[in-house]
PDB file of C-alpha atoms in Angstrom:
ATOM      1  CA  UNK A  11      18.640 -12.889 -31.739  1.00 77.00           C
ATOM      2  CA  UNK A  12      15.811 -13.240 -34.245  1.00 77.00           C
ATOM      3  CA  UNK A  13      13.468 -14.055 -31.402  1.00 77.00           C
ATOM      4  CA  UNK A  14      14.383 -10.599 -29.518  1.00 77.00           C
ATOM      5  CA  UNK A  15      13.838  -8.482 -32.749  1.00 73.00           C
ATOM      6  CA  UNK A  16      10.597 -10.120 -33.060  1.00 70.00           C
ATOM      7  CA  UNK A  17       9.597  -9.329 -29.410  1.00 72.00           C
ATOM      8  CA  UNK A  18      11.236  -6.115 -29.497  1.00 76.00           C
ATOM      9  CA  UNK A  19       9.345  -4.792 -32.197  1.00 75.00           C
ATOM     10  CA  UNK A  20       5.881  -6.589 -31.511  1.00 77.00           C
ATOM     11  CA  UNK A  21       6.546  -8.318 -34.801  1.00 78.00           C
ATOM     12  CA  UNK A  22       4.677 -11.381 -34.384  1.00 80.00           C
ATOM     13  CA  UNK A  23       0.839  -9.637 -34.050  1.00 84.00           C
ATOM     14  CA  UNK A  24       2.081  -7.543 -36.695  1.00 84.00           C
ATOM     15  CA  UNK A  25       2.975 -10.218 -38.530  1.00 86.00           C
ATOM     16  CA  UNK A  26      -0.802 -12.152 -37.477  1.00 89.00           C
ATOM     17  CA  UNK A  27      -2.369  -9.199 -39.140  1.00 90.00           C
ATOM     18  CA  UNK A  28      -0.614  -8.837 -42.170  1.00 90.00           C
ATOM     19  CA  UNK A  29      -1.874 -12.794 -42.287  1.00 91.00           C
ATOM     20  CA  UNK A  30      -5.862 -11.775 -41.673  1.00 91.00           C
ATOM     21  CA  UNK A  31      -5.334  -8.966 -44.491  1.00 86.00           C
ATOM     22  CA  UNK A  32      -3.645 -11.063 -46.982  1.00 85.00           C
ATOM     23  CA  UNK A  33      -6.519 -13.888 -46.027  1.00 86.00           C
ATOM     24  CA  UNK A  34      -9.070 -11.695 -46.311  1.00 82.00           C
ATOM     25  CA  UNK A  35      -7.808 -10.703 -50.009  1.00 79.00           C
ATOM     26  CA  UNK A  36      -8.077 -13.988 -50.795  1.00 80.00           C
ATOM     27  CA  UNK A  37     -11.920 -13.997 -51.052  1.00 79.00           C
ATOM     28  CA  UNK A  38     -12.313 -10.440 -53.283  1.00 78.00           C
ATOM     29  CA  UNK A  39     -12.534 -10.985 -56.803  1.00 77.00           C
ATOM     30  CA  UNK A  40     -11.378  -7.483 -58.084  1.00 78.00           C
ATOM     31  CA  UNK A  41      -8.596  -6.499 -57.872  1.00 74.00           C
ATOM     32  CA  UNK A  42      -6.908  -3.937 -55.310  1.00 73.00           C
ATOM     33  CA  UNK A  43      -6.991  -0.232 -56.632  1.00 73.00           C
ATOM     34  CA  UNK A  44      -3.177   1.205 -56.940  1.00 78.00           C
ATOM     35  CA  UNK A  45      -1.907   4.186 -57.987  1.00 82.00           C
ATOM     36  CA  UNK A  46      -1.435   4.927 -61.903  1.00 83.00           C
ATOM     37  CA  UNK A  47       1.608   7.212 -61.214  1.00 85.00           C
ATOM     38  CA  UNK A  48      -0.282   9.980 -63.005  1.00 87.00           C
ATOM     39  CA  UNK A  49      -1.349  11.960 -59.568  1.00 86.00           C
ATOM     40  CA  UNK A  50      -4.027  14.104 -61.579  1.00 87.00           C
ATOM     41  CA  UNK A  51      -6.033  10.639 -62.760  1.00 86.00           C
ATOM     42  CA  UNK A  52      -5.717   9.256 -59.183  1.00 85.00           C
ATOM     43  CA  UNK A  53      -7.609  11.884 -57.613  1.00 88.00           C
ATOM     44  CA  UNK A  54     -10.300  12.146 -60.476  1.00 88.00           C
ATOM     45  CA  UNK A  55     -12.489   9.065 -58.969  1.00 82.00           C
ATOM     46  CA  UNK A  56     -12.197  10.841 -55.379  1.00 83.00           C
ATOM     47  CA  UNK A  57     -13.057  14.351 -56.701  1.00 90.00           C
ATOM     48  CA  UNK A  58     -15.197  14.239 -59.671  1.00 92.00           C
ATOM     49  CA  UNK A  59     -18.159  13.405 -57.272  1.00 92.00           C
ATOM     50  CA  UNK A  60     -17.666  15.838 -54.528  1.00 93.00           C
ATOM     51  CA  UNK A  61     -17.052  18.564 -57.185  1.00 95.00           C
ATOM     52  CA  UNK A  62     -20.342  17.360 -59.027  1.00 96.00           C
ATOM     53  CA  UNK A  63     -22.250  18.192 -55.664  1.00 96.00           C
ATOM     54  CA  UNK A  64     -20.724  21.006 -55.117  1.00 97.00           C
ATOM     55  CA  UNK A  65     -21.654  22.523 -58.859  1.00 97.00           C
ATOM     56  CA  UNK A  66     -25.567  21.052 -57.985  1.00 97.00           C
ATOM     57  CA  UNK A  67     -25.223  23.485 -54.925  1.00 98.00           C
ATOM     58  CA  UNK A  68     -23.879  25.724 -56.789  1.00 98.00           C
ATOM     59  CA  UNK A  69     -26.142  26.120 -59.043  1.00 98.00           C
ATOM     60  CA  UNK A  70     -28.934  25.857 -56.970  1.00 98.00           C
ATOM     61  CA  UNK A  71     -27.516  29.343 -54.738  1.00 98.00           C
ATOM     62  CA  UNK A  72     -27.520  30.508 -58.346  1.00 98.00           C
ATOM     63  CA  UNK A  73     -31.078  30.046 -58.965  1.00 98.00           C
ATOM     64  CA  UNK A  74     -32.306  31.354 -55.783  1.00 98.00           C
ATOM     65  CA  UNK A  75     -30.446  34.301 -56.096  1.00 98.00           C
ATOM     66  CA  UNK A  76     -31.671  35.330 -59.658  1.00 98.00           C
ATOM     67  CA  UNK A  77     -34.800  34.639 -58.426  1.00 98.00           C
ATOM     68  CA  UNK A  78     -34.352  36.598 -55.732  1.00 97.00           C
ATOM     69  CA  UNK A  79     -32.869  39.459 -58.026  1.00 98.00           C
ATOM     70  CA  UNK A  80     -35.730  39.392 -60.396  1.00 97.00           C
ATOM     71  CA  UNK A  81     -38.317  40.061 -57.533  1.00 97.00           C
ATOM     72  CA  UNK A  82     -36.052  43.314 -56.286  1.00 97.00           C
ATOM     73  CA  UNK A  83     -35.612  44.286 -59.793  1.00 97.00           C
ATOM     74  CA  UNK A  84     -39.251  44.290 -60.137  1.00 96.00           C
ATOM     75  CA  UNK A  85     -39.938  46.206 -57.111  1.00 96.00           C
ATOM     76  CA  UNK A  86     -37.609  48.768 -58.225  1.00 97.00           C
ATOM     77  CA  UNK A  87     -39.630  48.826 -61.405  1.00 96.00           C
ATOM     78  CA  UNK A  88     -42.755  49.116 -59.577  1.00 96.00           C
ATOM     79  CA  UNK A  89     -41.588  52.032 -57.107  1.00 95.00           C
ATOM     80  CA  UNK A  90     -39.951  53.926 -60.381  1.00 96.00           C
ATOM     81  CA  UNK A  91     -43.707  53.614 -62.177  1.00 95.00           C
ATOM     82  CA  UNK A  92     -44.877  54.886 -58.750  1.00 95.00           C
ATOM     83  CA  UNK A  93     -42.487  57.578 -59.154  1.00 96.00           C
ATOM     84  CA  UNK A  94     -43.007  58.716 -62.306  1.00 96.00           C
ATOM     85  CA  UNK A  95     -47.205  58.881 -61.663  1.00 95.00           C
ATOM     86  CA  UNK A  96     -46.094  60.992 -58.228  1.00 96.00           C
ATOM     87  CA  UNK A  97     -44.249  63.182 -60.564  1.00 95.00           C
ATOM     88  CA  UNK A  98     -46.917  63.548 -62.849  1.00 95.00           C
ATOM     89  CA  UNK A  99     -49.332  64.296 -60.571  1.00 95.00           C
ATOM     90  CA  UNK A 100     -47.399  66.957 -58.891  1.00 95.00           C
ATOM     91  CA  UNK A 101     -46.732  68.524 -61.998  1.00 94.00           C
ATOM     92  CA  UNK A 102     -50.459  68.301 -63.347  1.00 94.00           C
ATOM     93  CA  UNK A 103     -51.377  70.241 -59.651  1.00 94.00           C
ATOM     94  CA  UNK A 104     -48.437  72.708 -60.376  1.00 91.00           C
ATOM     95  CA  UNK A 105     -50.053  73.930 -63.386  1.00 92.00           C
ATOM     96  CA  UNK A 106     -53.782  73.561 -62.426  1.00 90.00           C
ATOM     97  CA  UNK A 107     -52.817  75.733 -59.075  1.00 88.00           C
ATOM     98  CA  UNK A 108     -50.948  78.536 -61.713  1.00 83.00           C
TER      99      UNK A 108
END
């Protein structure tokens, strides 16, 4: 009866492999990482990286972008000084033509 579970289930190359795991355990000398219980400390070690790059992207966008802001901004300033001579100079014809 214990033969036909066995075959039933495939238990015997199951059973082989749990054998090549538990030999190949053997031969590493640290130990096995397991869960502390504490779900917000096991996920630290597998997030802490990937949320490290992401803030280096982050902050990289964020560089580019106030670079890119402080060229516009000093276009604007340029076109306002542009502006404000146009506006002069309209006003210094205005009263040269009266």
């Amino acid at each position: 009866e214990i033969q036909e579970v066995k075959d039933e289930g495939n238990l015997e190359v199951l059973f082989n492999s749990l054998d090549k795991i538990v030999e190949e355990a053997k031969n590493q000398e640290e130990p096995a990482w397991r869960p502390s219980g504490i779900p917000e400390e096991d996920i630290r070690s597998a997030m802490v990286p990937y949320l490290l790059k992401h803030r280096s992207y982050l902050r990289k966008v964020l560089k580019e972008k106030e670079e890119e802001n402080r060229k516009v901004a000093e276009s604007v300033l340029a076109g306002r000084d542009g502006i404000a001579e146009l506006q002069q100079l309209i006003q210094a014809r205005k009263h040269a033509w009266q």
